[in-house]
Amino acid sequence: MDAVNPEATTTDVTTSVHQLADRARRASRILKRANRDWKDRALAAMAARIDENRSMILRANEQDLASGRANGTSEALLDRLKLDGPRIDGLIAALHELAGLPDPVGRVVRGETLPNGLRMRQVNVPLGVIGTIYEARPNVTVDIAGLALKSGNAVLLRGGSAALNSNQALVAVIRDALESVSLPRDIVISVDEFGRAGADAMMGARGKIDVLIPRGGRELIQRVVTTAKVPVIETGEGNVHIFLDASADEEMAVDILLNAKTHRPSVCNTVETLLVHKDAAAAPAVLQALSAAGVRLHTDDRAAALVPQLQTIPAGEEDWGNEYLDLDIAVKVVDGMDQALEHIRAYSTGHTEAIVTSSLAASEQFVAEIDSAAVIVNASTRFTDGGQLGLGAEVGISTQKMHARGPMGLAELTTTKWIVQGDGHIRK
Amino acid sequence: MDAVNPEATTTDVTTSVHQLADRARRASRILKRANRDWKDRALAAMAARIDENRSMILRANEQDLASGRANGTSEALLDRLKLDGPRIDGLIAALHELAGLPDPVGRVVRGETLPNGLRMRQVNVPLGVIGTIYEARPNVTVDIAGLALKSGNAVLLRGGSAALNSNQALVAVIRDALESVSLPRDIVISVDEFGRAGADAMMGARGKIDVLIPRGGRELIQRVVTTAKVPVIETGEGNVHIFLDASADEEMAVDILLNAKTHRPSVCNTVETLLVHKDAAAAPAVLQALSAAGVRLHTDDRAAALVPQLQTIPAGEEDWGNEYLDLDIAVKVVDGMDQALEHIRAYSTGHTEAIVTSSLAASEQFVAEIDSAAVIVNASTRFTDGGQLGLGAEVGISTQKMHARGPMGLAELTTTKWIVQGDGHIRK
């Protein structure tokens, strides 16, 4: 990798990034020929090299942390940036886990022999070149490199500049690992040296990058989604609702709400708004249990009246659209299913919505009407997760409708190809 | 529909088109509840109303044709614009055929009971609101309205202004038909009254339109693909190659090339470039047969030398990238498979490539290396077609890798939803 060149014009950067994408394309053609065994050996080599180079990686990470502290970066961001022994163990374990998963490439999606004798089949093949734009989390570097490799794709990485040294160290180690199993180094290429202009060049690289997957906060994802000319898979934002129906069982409702809100509040499948049917007998117990677990209740007037003994925070318009990602929940009383559905339609990000109910009719209506990636009946929203749903490794949770919706596994990093075989068939 | 308001500002148009998209969304929610029988009755009603209103439709079309002639529109464009008895018969037949196809909605893509007892299934559901931007072919109006309806989607239509009267007549008839079977008229909405600004507003309607499908020539598709903020499915462009391998059987090669070039030269799956292995004994016979069938041969020097007795046109760089869509073919001699693959990688639009060969190794290498929607061995490229491959009705041929690749049937107008059912399951 060349050093950063602050004099580079945007055109220079575009040309350079496109050249790197072409190198990734050539590498992807060689990778396409690698069978599962070969790819799994590459993943094992990546894991081994990361293990061997811990001190170098941690030193680079320490440089980033020091710059971050000097720049007054918040503790929360520093924590996301930080690598340590256990986190590196986690990266290594994830690579080994990936090696244990089946190869998504070469699977026959459908196939048949047509009446005229033509044999046709539709087969999963790699997308080609994936681009990722992400924030200062060096774990994403390893994560995406592994997922891309296993699905037969080359990848162009643009990580947050706050993690520049960590990412450079990790990418160097990964490229050495690829070379050690006779795969091209260019399967994994960083464009970090070009800063933000590199991200812009990736977003414009139509025909050179097959798909962009932004990973990070709302602002980053929205910028990529609205700017990119390359197809994007939108992931992550989850303004998740639970509707407590009139007939909900109290114990079940308490268990589900506590789990959905407190199990891991900072992730996208945590519940953010509780809609309470006005006749739901379970409601006071649920609100008390949440409050007792340290959850701040942001309530409308009717919800506050359900628990007069509790201190609640009056909810305003901004609460209904807020993804708290913390021990906060918005609570609103609705007159019935229709009002609940209307509220969800207005504020949902299309990630996950759940209902707690004993009514078959209510569960069926909810499942039919909700237009989100996942609809859950009588279970925690935390189950919207590739690992939990049996997909193996997870690329992210897609909140869009095209290509992939909901938890994305390795198969979602592939496309298909029709293969048609004849014996001189012509069309009549 | 209101009349065209030439004074309308872009902001007004954007607001109006977004309001129409919201109306389509509400209609799509009602359509989502309609079962297959109901949708098929709507298709039959559309067919019946078009039949009953032939003279009104033809009158409107005659107005468009008269304006076109007055504006000096080319004969080819006027022919695409023209409706007549047989063409209206074709529209009616297509709607009946659509009614005969299975419903893509509600199909379980995958499903299982997880070890913890959670039941999960992934089910096909409509996308919601589809937008189409197309050129002056009034048949697309009926075609897309039918496909959208059968797949449970509402649709916003922006047709070419040269077909304004024809489209208004057809849309009015279709909306009456919807109402006659108690479905909302707003399942099919035209934004033609807003002219080009209406198309722009559609392209920016993120969150209001779920997918845009442009139908038309290269320029239109490229404008939509590079401008739209709404996800787009790119269709149609086919710079299709056939590689005549050294071992190709002469009779088979002649049959396939004649079929692929002359069966219907104006469509996207017709062959445009023939790559000839330098040792292909079949080559002279193939070139002679094409020439005898009236095909103009655009040859490089080595290809011209294969048929010294024929008049050929010297091929230049522009020929390799040209989608002739006519009785023309570019012909190049290559030293072998690698050079053929390299040429295809440089010029292919990713639609279809075929090989004619007797060699198993050559066919396998070609299938593995070609990165196009369809790869064909020893058959005509004309088989890249939804009807031929058994998909039923065809929305178009996708040349992109995301969501759908190759011939798109009704299933490609759906997305999926995960439905998870528990009995109070929480995540440990």
PDB file of N, CA and C in Angstrom, chain A residues 251-304:
ATOM      1  N   GLU A 251     -47.252 -13.647  32.414  1.00  0.00           N
ATOM      2  CA  GLU A 251     -45.902 -14.147  32.675  1.00  0.00           C
ATOM      3  C   GLU A 251     -45.066 -14.149  31.389  1.00  0.00           C
ATOM      4  N   MET A 252     -45.712 -14.632  30.311  1.00  0.00           N
ATOM      5  CA  MET A 252     -45.009 -14.663  29.029  1.00  0.00           C
ATOM      6  C   MET A 252     -44.629 -13.250  28.590  1.00  0.00           C
ATOM      7  N   ALA A 253     -45.557 -12.309  28.756  1.00  0.00           N
ATOM      8  CA  ALA A 253     -45.316 -10.929  28.327  1.00  0.00           C
ATOM      9  C   ALA A 253     -44.148 -10.328  29.107  1.00  0.00           C
ATOM     10  N   VAL A 254     -44.105 -10.577  30.421  1.00  0.00           N
ATOM     11  CA  VAL A 254     -43.022 -10.040  31.252  1.00  0.00           C
ATOM     12  C   VAL A 254     -41.685 -10.621  30.780  1.00  0.00           C
ATOM     13  N   ASP A 255     -41.642 -11.934  30.595  1.00  0.00           N
ATOM     14  CA  ASP A 255     -40.397 -12.583  30.158  1.00  0.00           C
ATOM     15  C   ASP A 255     -39.911 -12.022  28.816  1.00  0.00           C
ATOM     16  N   ILE A 256     -40.825 -11.915  27.880  1.00  0.00           N
ATOM     17  CA  ILE A 256     -40.445 -11.483  26.534  1.00  0.00           C
ATOM     18  C   ILE A 256     -39.978 -10.035  26.541  1.00  0.00           C
ATOM     19  N   LEU A 257     -40.723  -9.168  27.233  1.00  0.00           N
ATOM     20  CA  LEU A 257     -40.328  -7.747  27.246  1.00  0.00           C
ATOM     21  C   LEU A 257     -38.990  -7.552  27.944  1.00  0.00           C
ATOM     22  N   LEU A 258     -38.788  -8.243  29.075  1.00  0.00           N
ATOM     23  CA  LEU A 258     -37.503  -8.101  29.778  1.00  0.00           C
ATOM     24  C   LEU A 258     -36.368  -8.560  28.876  1.00  0.00           C
ATOM     25  N   ASN A 259     -36.560  -9.689  28.198  1.00  0.00           N
ATOM     26  CA  ASN A 259     -35.510 -10.211  27.330  1.00  0.00           C
ATOM     27  C   ASN A 259     -35.268  -9.288  26.149  1.00  0.00           C
ATOM     28  N   ALA A 260     -36.351  -8.835  25.524  1.00  0.00           N
ATOM     29  CA  ALA A 260     -36.220  -8.014  24.312  1.00  0.00           C
ATOM     30  C   ALA A 260     -35.590  -6.658  24.612  1.00  0.00           C
ATOM     31  N   LYS A 261     -35.780  -6.155  25.835  1.00  0.00           N
ATOM     32  CA  LYS A 261     -35.229  -4.828  26.155  1.00  0.00           C
ATOM     33  C   LYS A 261     -33.888  -4.895  26.879  1.00  0.00           C
ATOM     34  N   THR A 262     -33.689  -5.869  27.765  1.00  0.00           N
ATOM     35  CA  THR A 262     -32.500  -5.790  28.632  1.00  0.00           C
ATOM     36  C   THR A 262     -31.410  -6.799  28.286  1.00  0.00           C
ATOM     37  N   HIS A 263     -31.692  -7.766  27.406  1.00  0.00           N
ATOM     38  CA  HIS A 263     -30.683  -8.803  27.128  1.00  0.00           C
ATOM     39  C   HIS A 263     -29.440  -8.205  26.504  1.00  0.00           C
ATOM     40  N   ARG A 264     -29.626  -7.275  25.569  1.00  0.00           N
ATOM     41  CA  ARG A 264     -28.496  -6.546  24.967  1.00  0.00           C
ATOM     42  C   ARG A 264     -29.062  -5.291  24.317  1.00  0.00           C
ATOM     43  N   PRO A 265     -29.216  -4.236  25.134  1.00  0.00           N
ATOM     44  CA  PRO A 265     -29.965  -3.055  24.685  1.00  0.00           C
ATOM     45  C   PRO A 265     -29.329  -2.327  23.501  1.00  0.00           C
ATOM     46  N   SER A 266     -28.028  -2.507  23.260  1.00  0.00           N
ATOM     47  CA  SER A 266     -27.345  -1.675  22.262  1.00  0.00           C
ATOM     48  C   SER A 266     -27.421  -2.235  20.846  1.00  0.00           C
ATOM     49  N   VAL A 267     -28.151  -3.336  20.634  1.00  0.00           N
ATOM     50  CA  VAL A 267     -28.161  -3.930  19.290  1.00  0.00           C
ATOM     51  C   VAL A 267     -29.496  -3.700  18.588  1.00  0.00           C
ATOM     52  N   CYS A 268     -29.504  -3.972  17.277  1.00  0.00           N
ATOM     53  CA  CYS A 268     -30.631  -3.524  16.455  1.00  0.00           C
ATOM     54  C   CYS A 268     -31.915  -4.315  16.689  1.00  0.00           C
ATOM     55  N   ASN A 269     -31.839  -5.523  17.254  1.00  0.00           N
ATOM     56  CA  ASN A 269     -33.075  -6.289  17.456  1.00  0.00           C
ATOM     57  C   ASN A 269     -33.668  -6.125  18.859  1.00  0.00           C
ATOM     58  N   THR A 270     -33.169  -5.159  19.603  1.00  0.00           N
ATOM     59  CA  THR A 270     -33.754  -4.852  20.912  1.00  0.00           C
ATOM     60  C   THR A 270     -35.052  -4.062  20.693  1.00  0.00           C
ATOM     61  N   VAL A 271     -36.054  -4.261  21.562  1.00  0.00           N
ATOM     62  CA  VAL A 271     -37.321  -3.554  21.387  1.00  0.00           C
ATOM     63  C   VAL A 271     -37.157  -2.085  21.798  1.00  0.00           C
ATOM     64  N   GLU A 272     -37.816  -1.184  21.045  1.00  0.00           N
ATOM     65  CA  GLU A 272     -37.715   0.242  21.347  1.00  0.00           C
ATOM     66  C   GLU A 272     -39.066   0.850  21.718  1.00  0.00           C
ATOM     67  N   THR A 273     -40.152   0.293  21.191  1.00  0.00           N
ATOM     68  CA  THR A 273     -41.485   0.807  21.529  1.00  0.00           C
ATOM     69  C   THR A 273     -42.408  -0.344  21.897  1.00  0.00           C
ATOM     70  N   LEU A 274     -43.110  -0.176  23.008  1.00  0.00           N
ATOM     71  CA  LEU A 274     -44.132  -1.140  23.426  1.00  0.00           C
ATOM     72  C   LEU A 274     -45.499  -0.511  23.182  1.00  0.00           C
ATOM     73  N   LEU A 275     -46.312  -1.186  22.369  1.00  0.00           N
ATOM     74  CA  LEU A 275     -47.683  -0.728  22.137  1.00  0.00           C
ATOM     75  C   LEU A 275     -48.601  -1.612  22.966  1.00  0.00           C
ATOM     76  N   VAL A 276     -49.413  -0.997  23.814  1.00  0.00           N
ATOM     77  CA  VAL A 276     -50.226  -1.735  24.771  1.00  0.00           C
ATOM     78  C   VAL A 276     -51.698  -1.631  24.376  1.00  0.00           C
ATOM     79  N   HIS A 277     -52.350  -2.762  24.167  1.00  0.00           N
ATOM     80  CA  HIS A 277     -53.799  -2.759  23.941  1.00  0.00           C
ATOM     81  C   HIS A 277     -54.469  -2.204  25.193  1.00  0.00           C
ATOM     82  N   LYS A 278     -55.478  -1.359  25.015  1.00  0.00           N
ATOM     83  CA  LYS A 278     -56.082  -0.689  26.186  1.00  0.00           C
ATOM     84  C   LYS A 278     -56.677  -1.686  27.171  1.00  0.00           C
ATOM     85  N   ASP A 279     -57.014  -2.886  26.696  1.00  0.00           N
ATOM     86  CA  ASP A 279     -57.577  -3.899  27.595  1.00  0.00           C
ATOM     87  C   ASP A 279     -56.567  -4.954  28.032  1.00  0.00           C
ATOM     88  N   ALA A 280     -55.277  -4.696  27.818  1.00  0.00           N
ATOM     89  CA  ALA A 280     -54.267  -5.704  28.159  1.00  0.00           C
ATOM     90  C   ALA A 280     -54.057  -5.756  29.672  1.00  0.00           C
ATOM     91  N   ALA A 281     -54.529  -6.830  30.288  1.00  0.00           N
ATOM     92  CA  ALA A 281     -54.404  -6.959  31.742  1.00  0.00           C
ATOM     93  C   ALA A 281     -52.954  -7.118  32.166  1.00  0.00           C
ATOM     94  N   ALA A 282     -52.121  -7.594  31.246  1.00  0.00           N
ATOM     95  CA  ALA A 282     -50.713  -7.835  31.578  1.00  0.00           C
ATOM     96  C   ALA A 282     -49.886  -6.557  31.668  1.00  0.00           C
ATOM     97  N   ALA A 283     -50.448  -5.443  31.179  1.00  0.00           N
ATOM     98  CA  ALA A 283     -49.632  -4.236  31.020  1.00  0.00           C
ATOM     99  C   ALA A 283     -48.967  -3.731  32.307  1.00  0.00           C
ATOM    100  N   PRO A 284     -49.715  -3.554  33.409  1.00  0.00           N
ATOM    101  CA  PRO A 284     -49.042  -3.013  34.595  1.00  0.00           C
ATOM    102  C   PRO A 284     -47.863  -3.878  35.058  1.00  0.00           C
ATOM    103  N   ALA A 285     -48.042  -5.201  35.051  1.00  0.00           N
ATOM    104  CA  ALA A 285     -46.954  -6.078  35.482  1.00  0.00           C
ATOM    105  C   ALA A 285     -45.730  -5.932  34.575  1.00  0.00           C
ATOM    106  N   VAL A 286     -45.969  -5.793  33.266  1.00  0.00           N
ATOM    107  CA  VAL A 286     -44.864  -5.644  32.319  1.00  0.00           C
ATOM    108  C   VAL A 286     -44.110  -4.346  32.589  1.00  0.00           C
ATOM    109  N   LEU A 287     -44.857  -3.253  32.771  1.00  0.00           N
ATOM    110  CA  LEU A 287     -44.199  -1.956  32.993  1.00  0.00           C
ATOM    111  C   LEU A 287     -43.436  -1.961  34.315  1.00  0.00           C
ATOM    112  N   GLN A 288     -44.033  -2.558  35.346  1.00  0.00           N
ATOM    113  CA  GLN A 288     -43.328  -2.648  36.624  1.00  0.00           C
ATOM    114  C   GLN A 288     -42.043  -3.449  36.495  1.00  0.00           C
ATOM    115  N   ALA A 289     -42.117  -4.576  35.796  1.00  0.00           N
ATOM    116  CA  ALA A 289     -40.928  -5.423  35.652  1.00  0.00           C
ATOM    117  C   ALA A 289     -39.824  -4.688  34.888  1.00  0.00           C
ATOM    118  N   LEU A 290     -40.202  -3.963  33.833  1.00  0.00           N
ATOM    119  CA  LEU A 290     -39.204  -3.209  33.061  1.00  0.00           C
ATOM    120  C   LEU A 290     -38.566  -2.144  33.951  1.00  0.00           C
ATOM    121  N   SER A 291     -39.403  -1.421  34.677  1.00  0.00           N
ATOM    122  CA  SER A 291     -38.901  -0.366  35.547  1.00  0.00           C
ATOM    123  C   SER A 291     -37.978  -0.947  36.617  1.00  0.00           C
ATOM    124  N   ALA A 292     -38.373  -2.064  37.184  1.00  0.00           N
ATOM    125  CA  ALA A 292     -37.554  -2.704  38.219  1.00  0.00           C
ATOM    126  C   ALA A 292     -36.208  -3.162  37.653  1.00  0.00           C
ATOM    127  N   ALA A 293     -36.176  -3.444  36.337  1.00  0.00           N
ATOM    128  CA  ALA A 293     -34.921  -3.871  35.704  1.00  0.00           C
ATOM    129  C   ALA A 293     -34.083  -2.669  35.265  1.00  0.00           C
ATOM    130  N   GLY A 294     -34.531  -1.470  35.646  1.00  0.00           N
ATOM    131  CA  GLY A 294     -33.738  -0.282  35.345  1.00  0.00           C
ATOM    132  C   GLY A 294     -34.061   0.366  34.018  1.00  0.00           C
ATOM    133  N   VAL A 295     -35.177  -0.040  33.390  1.00  0.00           N
ATOM    134  CA  VAL A 295     -35.547   0.545  32.104  1.00  0.00           C
ATOM    135  C   VAL A 295     -36.351   1.826  32.335  1.00  0.00           C
ATOM    136  N   ARG A 296     -35.957   2.898  31.660  1.00  0.00           N
ATOM    137  CA  ARG A 296     -36.687   4.155  31.745  1.00  0.00           C
ATOM    138  C   ARG A 296     -37.896   4.089  30.819  1.00  0.00           C
ATOM    139  N   LEU A 297     -39.084   4.377  31.364  1.00  0.00           N
ATOM    140  CA  LEU A 297     -40.328   4.288  30.593  1.00  0.00           C
ATOM    141  C   LEU A 297     -40.705   5.667  30.059  1.00  0.00           C
ATOM    142  N   HIS A 298     -40.778   5.780  28.739  1.00  0.00           N
ATOM    143  CA  HIS A 298     -41.222   7.033  28.110  1.00  0.00           C
ATOM    144  C   HIS A 298     -42.668   6.806  27.680  1.00  0.00           C
ATOM    145  N   THR A 299     -43.609   7.388  28.424  1.00  0.00           N
ATOM    146  CA  THR A 299     -45.008   6.988  28.269  1.00  0.00           C
ATOM    147  C   THR A 299     -45.900   8.099  27.736  1.00  0.00           C
ATOM    148  N   ASP A 300     -46.949   7.695  27.000  1.00  0.00           N
ATOM    149  CA  ASP A 300     -48.009   8.658  26.720  1.00  0.00           C
ATOM    150  C   ASP A 300     -48.914   8.700  27.967  1.00  0.00           C
ATOM    151  N   ASP A 301     -49.904   9.582  27.956  1.00  0.00           N
ATOM    152  CA  ASP A 301     -50.691   9.787  29.176  1.00  0.00           C
ATOM    153  C   ASP A 301     -51.390   8.513  29.651  1.00  0.00           C
ATOM    154  N   ARG A 302     -51.954   7.789  28.686  1.00  0.00           N
ATOM    155  CA  ARG A 302     -52.691   6.591  29.080  1.00  0.00           C
ATOM    156  C   ARG A 302     -51.760   5.512  29.644  1.00  0.00           C
ATOM    157  N   ALA A 303     -50.567   5.418  29.076  1.00  0.00           N
ATOM    158  CA  ALA A 303     -49.607   4.424  29.589  1.00  0.00           C
ATOM    159  C   ALA A 303     -49.143   4.814  30.994  1.00  0.00           C
ATOM    160  N   ALA A 304     -48.907   6.106  31.205  1.00  0.00           N
ATOM    161  CA  ALA A 304     -48.480   6.563  32.531  1.00  0.00           C
ATOM    162  C   ALA A 304     -49.542   6.218  33.570  1.00  0.00           C
TER     163      ALA A 304
END
